[in-house]
Amino acid sequence: MLIALLAILGVNLIVIVVLLASVLSRKRWVKRQPGAFRGVIRVSSGEIDGLRPKWGRGYGRWVRDVLVWTKAPFFFRNELVATDGLDQQRPAGPDEVKRLGDHPVIVQLSTGSATVEVAAHDEESQQLVGPYRESVAVGRHRSAAPNGARADADRTPR
């Protein structure tokens, strides 16, 4: 139906096929990047260019302490989120995020004056925390820190 409508409007079928092939090949390339994970992202406080306060789908991967987020549905734009630290990791509440399995995980990242939340399937939680894996492991094995101290406070700089 959509193809027929576009053909009536004068859009060439070859243009549609080329666009579809380029989107699918780009998605395949993004998925095969080392450490890539599928998820959703939103800005929970502050402002970051290219990201909104509403959950947006895409693929993420870490390059050192920078989260490279490739936005869906066309996968042509990358948003770079330079993070300062991992504030919190928690399981998602019921109906908080959709289409990420039964037990999605949400991490809250601080970046300058803004805070970003990224959610992924629980099986991809190791890729989700990226360079902050050590601080998450320390936080799990340690009892609750006094006075609300963050788990990543003990992380040594690289």
JSON list of C-alpha atoms in Angstrom, two decimals:
[
{"chain": "A", "resi": 1, "resn": "MET", "atom": "CA", "xyz": [0.00, 0.00, 0.00]},
{"chain": "A", "resi": 2, "resn": "LEU", "atom": "CA", "xyz": [2.76, 2.43, 0.95]},
{"chain": "A", "resi": 3, "resn": "ILE", "atom": "CA", "xyz": [4.77, 1.56, -2.16]},
{"chain": "A", "resi": 4, "resn": "ALA", "atom": "CA", "xyz": [1.69, 2.11, -4.32]},
{"chain": "A", "resi": 5, "resn": "LEU", "atom": "CA", "xyz": [1.09, 5.50, -2.71]},
{"chain": "A", "resi": 6, "resn": "LEU", "atom": "CA", "xyz": [4.70, 6.54, -3.28]},
{"chain": "A", "resi": 7, "resn": "ALA", "atom": "CA", "xyz": [4.53, 5.34, -6.89]},
{"chain": "A", "resi": 8, "resn": "ILE", "atom": "CA", "xyz": [1.41, 7.45, -7.45]},
{"chain": "A", "resi": 9, "resn": "LEU", "atom": "CA", "xyz": [3.23, 10.46, -6.00]},
{"chain": "A", "resi": 10, "resn": "GLY", "atom": "CA", "xyz": [6.05, 9.89, -8.48]},
{"chain": "A", "resi": 11, "resn": "VAL", "atom": "CA", "xyz": [8.73, 8.37, -6.25]},
{"chain": "A", "resi": 12, "resn": "ASN", "atom": "CA", "xyz": [10.80, 5.88, -8.18]},
{"chain": "A", "resi": 13, "resn": "LEU", "atom": "CA", "xyz": [10.79, 2.30, -6.88]},
{"chain": "A", "resi": 14, "resn": "ILE", "atom": "CA", "xyz": [14.57, 2.13, -7.19]},
{"chain": "A", "resi": 15, "resn": "VAL", "atom": "CA", "xyz": [14.91, 5.07, -4.78]},
{"chain": "A", "resi": 16, "resn": "ILE", "atom": "CA", "xyz": [12.83, 3.19, -2.20]},
{"chain": "A", "resi": 17, "resn": "VAL", "atom": "CA", "xyz": [14.87, 0.00, -2.65]},
{"chain": "A", "resi": 18, "resn": "VAL", "atom": "CA", "xyz": [18.19, 1.86, -2.33]},
{"chain": "A", "resi": 19, "resn": "LEU", "atom": "CA", "xyz": [17.03, 3.68, 0.81]},
{"chain": "A", "resi": 20, "resn": "LEU", "atom": "CA", "xyz": [15.80, 0.44, 2.39]},
{"chain": "A", "resi": 21, "resn": "ALA", "atom": "CA", "xyz": [19.02, -1.40, 1.52]},
{"chain": "A", "resi": 22, "resn": "SER", "atom": "CA", "xyz": [21.18, 1.39, 2.97]},
{"chain": "A", "resi": 23, "resn": "VAL", "atom": "CA", "xyz": [19.19, 1.48, 6.22]},
{"chain": "A", "resi": 24, "resn": "LEU", "atom": "CA", "xyz": [19.36, -2.30, 6.65]},
{"chain": "A", "resi": 25, "resn": "SER", "atom": "CA", "xyz": [23.07, -2.47, 5.89]},
{"chain": "A", "resi": 26, "resn": "ARG", "atom": "CA", "xyz": [23.79, 0.39, 8.31]},
{"chain": "A", "resi": 27, "resn": "LYS", "atom": "CA", "xyz": [21.79, -1.36, 11.05]},
{"chain": "A", "resi": 28, "resn": "ARG", "atom": "CA", "xyz": [23.73, -4.56, 10.45]},
{"chain": "A", "resi": 29, "resn": "TRP", "atom": "CA", "xyz": [27.04, -2.68, 10.64]},
{"chain": "A", "resi": 30, "resn": "VAL", "atom": "CA", "xyz": [26.05, -0.92, 13.90]},
{"chain": "A", "resi": 31, "resn": "LYS", "atom": "CA", "xyz": [24.92, -4.18, 15.52]},
{"chain": "A", "resi": 32, "resn": "ARG", "atom": "CA", "xyz": [28.24, -5.86, 14.70]},
{"chain": "A", "resi": 33, "resn": "GLN", "atom": "CA", "xyz": [30.42, -3.21, 16.34]},
{"chain": "A", "resi": 34, "resn": "PRO", "atom": "CA", "xyz": [32.38, -4.51, 19.36]},
{"chain": "A", "resi": 35, "resn": "GLY", "atom": "CA", "xyz": [30.45, -3.97, 22.59]},
{"chain": "A", "resi": 36, "resn": "ALA", "atom": "CA", "xyz": [27.25, -2.79, 20.87]},
{"chain": "A", "resi": 37, "resn": "PHE", "atom": "CA", "xyz": [23.96, -3.18, 22.72]},
{"chain": "A", "resi": 38, "resn": "ARG", "atom": "CA", "xyz": [20.34, -2.44, 21.83]},
{"chain": "A", "resi": 39, "resn": "GLY", "atom": "CA", "xyz": [18.45, -0.15, 24.18]},
{"chain": "A", "resi": 40, "resn": "VAL", "atom": "CA", "xyz": [16.74, 3.14, 24.89]},
{"chain": "A", "resi": 41, "resn": "ILE", "atom": "CA", "xyz": [18.08, 6.48, 26.14]},
{"chain": "A", "resi": 42, "resn": "ARG", "atom": "CA", "xyz": [16.64, 9.65, 27.64]},
{"chain": "A", "resi": 43, "resn": "VAL", "atom": "CA", "xyz": [17.79, 12.80, 29.38]},
{"chain": "A", "resi": 44, "resn": "SER", "atom": "CA", "xyz": [16.42, 12.75, 32.93]},
{"chain": "A", "resi": 45, "resn": "SER", "atom": "CA", "xyz": [17.75, 16.17, 33.97]},
{"chain": "A", "resi": 46, "resn": "GLY", "atom": "CA", "xyz": [19.51, 19.00, 32.18]},
{"chain": "A", "resi": 47, "resn": "GLU", "atom": "CA", "xyz": [19.99, 19.25, 28.41]},
{"chain": "A", "resi": 48, "resn": "ILE", "atom": "CA", "xyz": [22.11, 17.36, 25.89]},
{"chain": "A", "resi": 49, "resn": "ASP", "atom": "CA", "xyz": [22.06, 18.23, 22.20]},
{"chain": "A", "resi": 50, "resn": "GLY", "atom": "CA", "xyz": [20.43, 15.50, 20.12]},
{"chain": "A", "resi": 51, "resn": "LEU", "atom": "CA", "xyz": [18.75, 13.68, 23.03]},
{"chain": "A", "resi": 52, "resn": "ARG", "atom": "CA", "xyz": [15.26, 14.18, 24.44]},
{"chain": "A", "resi": 53, "resn": "PRO", "atom": "CA", "xyz": [13.57, 13.57, 27.81]},
{"chain": "A", "resi": 54, "resn": "LYS", "atom": "CA", "xyz": [11.44, 10.89, 26.12]},
{"chain": "A", "resi": 55, "resn": "TRP", "atom": "CA", "xyz": [12.84, 7.36, 25.63]},
{"chain": "A", "resi": 56, "resn": "GLY", "atom": "CA", "xyz": [14.45, 6.97, 22.20]},
{"chain": "A", "resi": 57, "resn": "ARG", "atom": "CA", "xyz": [15.51, 3.65, 20.68]},
{"chain": "A", "resi": 58, "resn": "GLY", "atom": "CA", "xyz": [18.86, 2.83, 19.19]},
{"chain": "A", "resi": 59, "resn": "TYR", "atom": "CA", "xyz": [22.18, 1.08, 19.71]},
{"chain": "A", "resi": 60, "resn": "GLY", "atom": "CA", "xyz": [24.95, 2.10, 22.05]},
{"chain": "A", "resi": 61, "resn": "ARG", "atom": "CA", "xyz": [28.60, 1.25, 22.48]},
{"chain": "A", "resi": 62, "resn": "TRP", "atom": "CA", "xyz": [31.40, 2.59, 24.63]},
{"chain": "A", "resi": 63, "resn": "VAL", "atom": "CA", "xyz": [34.60, 4.19, 23.39]},
{"chain": "A", "resi": 64, "resn": "ARG", "atom": "CA", "xyz": [36.56, 4.73, 26.61]},
{"chain": "A", "resi": 65, "resn": "ASP", "atom": "CA", "xyz": [34.25, 6.91, 28.72]},
{"chain": "A", "resi": 66, "resn": "VAL", "atom": "CA", "xyz": [32.17, 8.21, 25.79]},
{"chain": "A", "resi": 67, "resn": "LEU", "atom": "CA", "xyz": [28.85, 6.57, 24.98]},
{"chain": "A", "resi": 68, "resn": "VAL", "atom": "CA", "xyz": [28.29, 6.49, 21.22]},
{"chain": "A", "resi": 69, "resn": "TRP", "atom": "CA", "xyz": [24.53, 6.32, 20.68]},
{"chain": "A", "resi": 70, "resn": "THR", "atom": "CA", "xyz": [23.22, 5.49, 17.18]},
{"chain": "A", "resi": 71, "resn": "LYS", "atom": "CA", "xyz": [19.61, 6.59, 16.86]},
{"chain": "A", "resi": 72, "resn": "ALA", "atom": "CA", "xyz": [16.92, 4.40, 15.33]},
{"chain": "A", "resi": 73, "resn": "PRO", "atom": "CA", "xyz": [15.13, 4.06, 12.90]},
{"chain": "A", "resi": 74, "resn": "PHE", "atom": "CA", "xyz": [17.58, 5.13, 10.17]},
{"chain": "A", "resi": 75, "resn": "PHE", "atom": "CA", "xyz": [20.88, 4.67, 12.11]},
{"chain": "A", "resi": 76, "resn": "PHE", "atom": "CA", "xyz": [22.56, 7.57, 10.28]},
{"chain": "A", "resi": 77, "resn": "ARG", "atom": "CA", "xyz": [23.14, 9.88, 13.29]},
{"chain": "A", "resi": 78, "resn": "ASN", "atom": "CA", "xyz": [25.47, 9.21, 16.21]},
{"chain": "A", "resi": 79, "resn": "GLU", "atom": "CA", "xyz": [25.17, 11.17, 19.42]},
{"chain": "A", "resi": 80, "resn": "LEU", "atom": "CA", "xyz": [28.29, 11.31, 21.61]},
{"chain": "A", "resi": 81, "resn": "VAL", "atom": "CA", "xyz": [27.72, 11.43, 25.37]},
{"chain": "A", "resi": 82, "resn": "ALA", "atom": "CA", "xyz": [30.92, 12.13, 27.31]},
{"chain": "A", "resi": 83, "resn": "THR", "atom": "CA", "xyz": [30.21, 10.75, 30.77]},
{"chain": "A", "resi": 84, "resn": "ASP", "atom": "CA", "xyz": [31.67, 11.76, 34.12]},
{"chain": "A", "resi": 85, "resn": "GLY", "atom": "CA", "xyz": [30.54, 8.71, 36.05]},
{"chain": "A", "resi": 86, "resn": "LEU", "atom": "CA", "xyz": [27.94, 6.08, 36.77]},
{"chain": "A", "resi": 87, "resn": "ASP", "atom": "CA", "xyz": [25.47, 7.34, 39.34]},
{"chain": "A", "resi": 88, "resn": "GLN", "atom": "CA", "xyz": [23.16, 4.38, 39.68]},
{"chain": "A", "resi": 89, "resn": "GLN", "atom": "CA", "xyz": [22.24, 1.00, 38.24]},
{"chain": "A", "resi": 90, "resn": "ARG", "atom": "CA", "xyz": [18.78, -0.41, 38.89]},
{"chain": "A", "resi": 91, "resn": "PRO", "atom": "CA", "xyz": [16.18, -2.74, 37.42]},
{"chain": "A", "resi": 92, "resn": "ALA", "atom": "CA", "xyz": [13.46, -1.04, 35.43]},
{"chain": "A", "resi": 93, "resn": "GLY", "atom": "CA", "xyz": [10.03, -0.73, 36.97]},
{"chain": "A", "resi": 94, "resn": "PRO", "atom": "CA", "xyz": [7.01, -2.38, 35.40]},
{"chain": "A", "resi": 95, "resn": "ASP", "atom": "CA", "xyz": [6.00, -0.62, 32.17]},
{"chain": "A", "resi": 96, "resn": "GLU", "atom": "CA", "xyz": [8.88, 1.88, 32.49]},
{"chain": "A", "resi": 97, "resn": "VAL", "atom": "CA", "xyz": [10.53, 0.70, 29.26]},
{"chain": "A", "resi": 98, "resn": "LYS", "atom": "CA", "xyz": [9.07, -1.57, 26.61]},
{"chain": "A", "resi": 99, "resn": "ARG", "atom": "CA", "xyz": [10.45, -4.20, 24.19]},
{"chain": "A", "resi": 100, "resn": "LEU", "atom": "CA", "xyz": [13.66, -4.87, 26.14]},
{"chain": "A", "resi": 101, "resn": "GLY", "atom": "CA", "xyz": [12.75, -8.21, 27.65]},
{"chain": "A", "resi": 102, "resn": "ASP", "atom": "CA", "xyz": [11.27, -9.12, 31.01]},
{"chain": "A", "resi": 103, "resn": "HIS", "atom": "CA", "xyz": [13.94, -7.58, 33.25]},
{"chain": "A", "resi": 104, "resn": "PRO", "atom": "CA", "xyz": [15.58, -4.53, 31.63]},
{"chain": "A", "resi": 105, "resn": "VAL", "atom": "CA", "xyz": [18.36, -2.72, 33.47]},
{"chain": "A", "resi": 106, "resn": "ILE", "atom": "CA", "xyz": [18.65, 1.08, 33.70]},
{"chain": "A", "resi": 107, "resn": "VAL", "atom": "CA", "xyz": [21.88, 2.96, 34.39]},
{"chain": "A", "resi": 108, "resn": "GLN", "atom": "CA", "xyz": [22.02, 6.62, 35.26]},
{"chain": "A", "resi": 109, "resn": "LEU", "atom": "CA", "xyz": [25.07, 8.45, 33.93]},
{"chain": "A", "resi": 110, "resn": "SER", "atom": "CA", "xyz": [26.23, 11.93, 34.87]},
{"chain": "A", "resi": 111, "resn": "THR", "atom": "CA", "xyz": [27.59, 14.14, 32.14]},
{"chain": "A", "resi": 112, "resn": "GLY", "atom": "CA", "xyz": [28.44, 17.69, 33.12]},
{"chain": "A", "resi": 113, "resn": "SER", "atom": "CA", "xyz": [25.28, 19.33, 34.47]},
{"chain": "A", "resi": 114, "resn": "ALA", "atom": "CA", "xyz": [22.97, 16.76, 32.86]},
{"chain": "A", "resi": 115, "resn": "THR", "atom": "CA", "xyz": [21.93, 13.23, 33.73]},
{"chain": "A", "resi": 116, "resn": "VAL", "atom": "CA", "xyz": [21.21, 10.53, 31.15]},
{"chain": "A", "resi": 117, "resn": "GLU", "atom": "CA", "xyz": [19.39, 7.23, 31.68]},
{"chain": "A", "resi": 118, "resn": "VAL", "atom": "CA", "xyz": [20.15, 4.29, 29.40]},
{"chain": "A", "resi": 119, "resn": "ALA", "atom": "CA", "xyz": [18.21, 1.02, 29.51]},
{"chain": "A", "resi": 120, "resn": "ALA", "atom": "CA", "xyz": [19.04, -2.34, 27.94]},
{"chain": "A", "resi": 121, "resn": "HIS", "atom": "CA", "xyz": [18.11, -6.00, 28.20]},
{"chain": "A", "resi": 122, "resn": "ASP", "atom": "CA", "xyz": [19.46, -7.63, 31.36]},
{"chain": "A", "resi": 123, "resn": "GLU", "atom": "CA", "xyz": [21.65, -9.98, 29.28]},
{"chain": "A", "resi": 124, "resn": "GLU", "atom": "CA", "xyz": [23.48, -6.93, 27.88]},
{"chain": "A", "resi": 125, "resn": "SER", "atom": "CA", "xyz": [24.12, -5.30, 31.26]},
{"chain": "A", "resi": 126, "resn": "GLN", "atom": "CA", "xyz": [27.90, -5.83, 30.98]},
{"chain": "A", "resi": 127, "resn": "GLN", "atom": "CA", "xyz": [28.02, -3.85, 27.74]},
{"chain": "A", "resi": 128, "resn": "LEU", "atom": "CA", "xyz": [25.65, -1.27, 29.21]},
{"chain": "A", "resi": 129, "resn": "VAL", "atom": "CA", "xyz": [27.90, -0.27, 32.12]},
{"chain": "A", "resi": 130, "resn": "GLY", "atom": "CA", "xyz": [30.96, -0.19, 29.85]},
{"chain": "A", "resi": 131, "resn": "PRO", "atom": "CA", "xyz": [34.01, 1.41, 31.49]},
{"chain": "A", "resi": 132, "resn": "TYR", "atom": "CA", "xyz": [32.27, 1.50, 34.90]},
{"chain": "A", "resi": 133, "resn": "ARG", "atom": "CA", "xyz": [32.19, -2.31, 35.26]},
{"chain": "A", "resi": 134, "resn": "GLU", "atom": "CA", "xyz": [34.66, -2.26, 38.15]},
{"chain": "A", "resi": 135, "resn": "SER", "atom": "CA", "xyz": [32.66, 0.26, 40.19]},
{"chain": "A", "resi": 136, "resn": "VAL", "atom": "CA", "xyz": [29.46, -1.75, 39.69]},
{"chain": "A", "resi": 137, "resn": "ALA", "atom": "CA", "xyz": [31.21, -4.95, 40.83]},
{"chain": "A", "resi": 138, "resn": "VAL", "atom": "CA", "xyz": [32.61, -3.16, 43.90]},
{"chain": "A", "resi": 139, "resn": "GLY", "atom": "CA", "xyz": [29.16, -1.75, 44.69]},
{"chain": "A", "resi": 140, "resn": "ARG", "atom": "CA", "xyz": [27.57, -5.21, 44.56]},
{"chain": "A", "resi": 141, "resn": "HIS", "atom": "CA", "xyz": [30.09, -6.79, 46.93]},
{"chain": "A", "resi": 142, "resn": "ARG", "atom": "CA", "xyz": [30.18, -3.94, 49.45]},
{"chain": "A", "resi": 143, "resn": "SER", "atom": "CA", "xyz": [27.46, -3.13, 51.92]},
{"chain": "A", "resi": 144, "resn": "ALA", "atom": "CA", "xyz": [25.59, 0.14, 51.49]},
{"chain": "A", "resi": 145, "resn": "ALA", "atom": "CA", "xyz": [27.96, 3.09, 51.63]},
{"chain": "A", "resi": 146, "resn": "PRO", "atom": "CA", "xyz": [27.40, 5.50, 54.53]},
{"chain": "A", "resi": 147, "resn": "ASN", "atom": "CA", "xyz": [25.94, 8.97, 54.02]},
{"chain": "A", "resi": 148, "resn": "GLY", "atom": "CA", "xyz": [24.70, 8.17, 50.51]},
{"chain": "A", "resi": 149, "resn": "ALA", "atom": "CA", "xyz": [28.18, 7.95, 48.97]},
{"chain": "A", "resi": 150, "resn": "ARG", "atom": "CA", "xyz": [28.25, 6.81, 45.38]},
{"chain": "A", "resi": 151, "resn": "ALA", "atom": "CA", "xyz": [29.69, 3.42, 44.43]},
{"chain": "A", "resi": 152, "resn": "ASP", "atom": "CA", "xyz": [31.96, 4.99, 41.81]},
{"chain": "A", "resi": 153, "resn": "ALA", "atom": "CA", "xyz": [33.64, 7.31, 44.32]},
{"chain": "A", "resi": 154, "resn": "ASP", "atom": "CA", "xyz": [36.37, 4.68, 44.90]},
{"chain": "A", "resi": 155, "resn": "ARG", "atom": "CA", "xyz": [37.11, 4.31, 41.19]},
{"chain": "A", "resi": 156, "resn": "THR", "atom": "CA", "xyz": [40.67, 5.28, 40.40]},
{"chain": "A", "resi": 157, "resn": "PRO", "atom": "CA", "xyz": [41.18, 7.60, 37.42]},
{"chain": "A", "resi": 158, "resn": "ARG", "atom": "CA", "xyz": [42.69, 6.12, 34.28]}
]
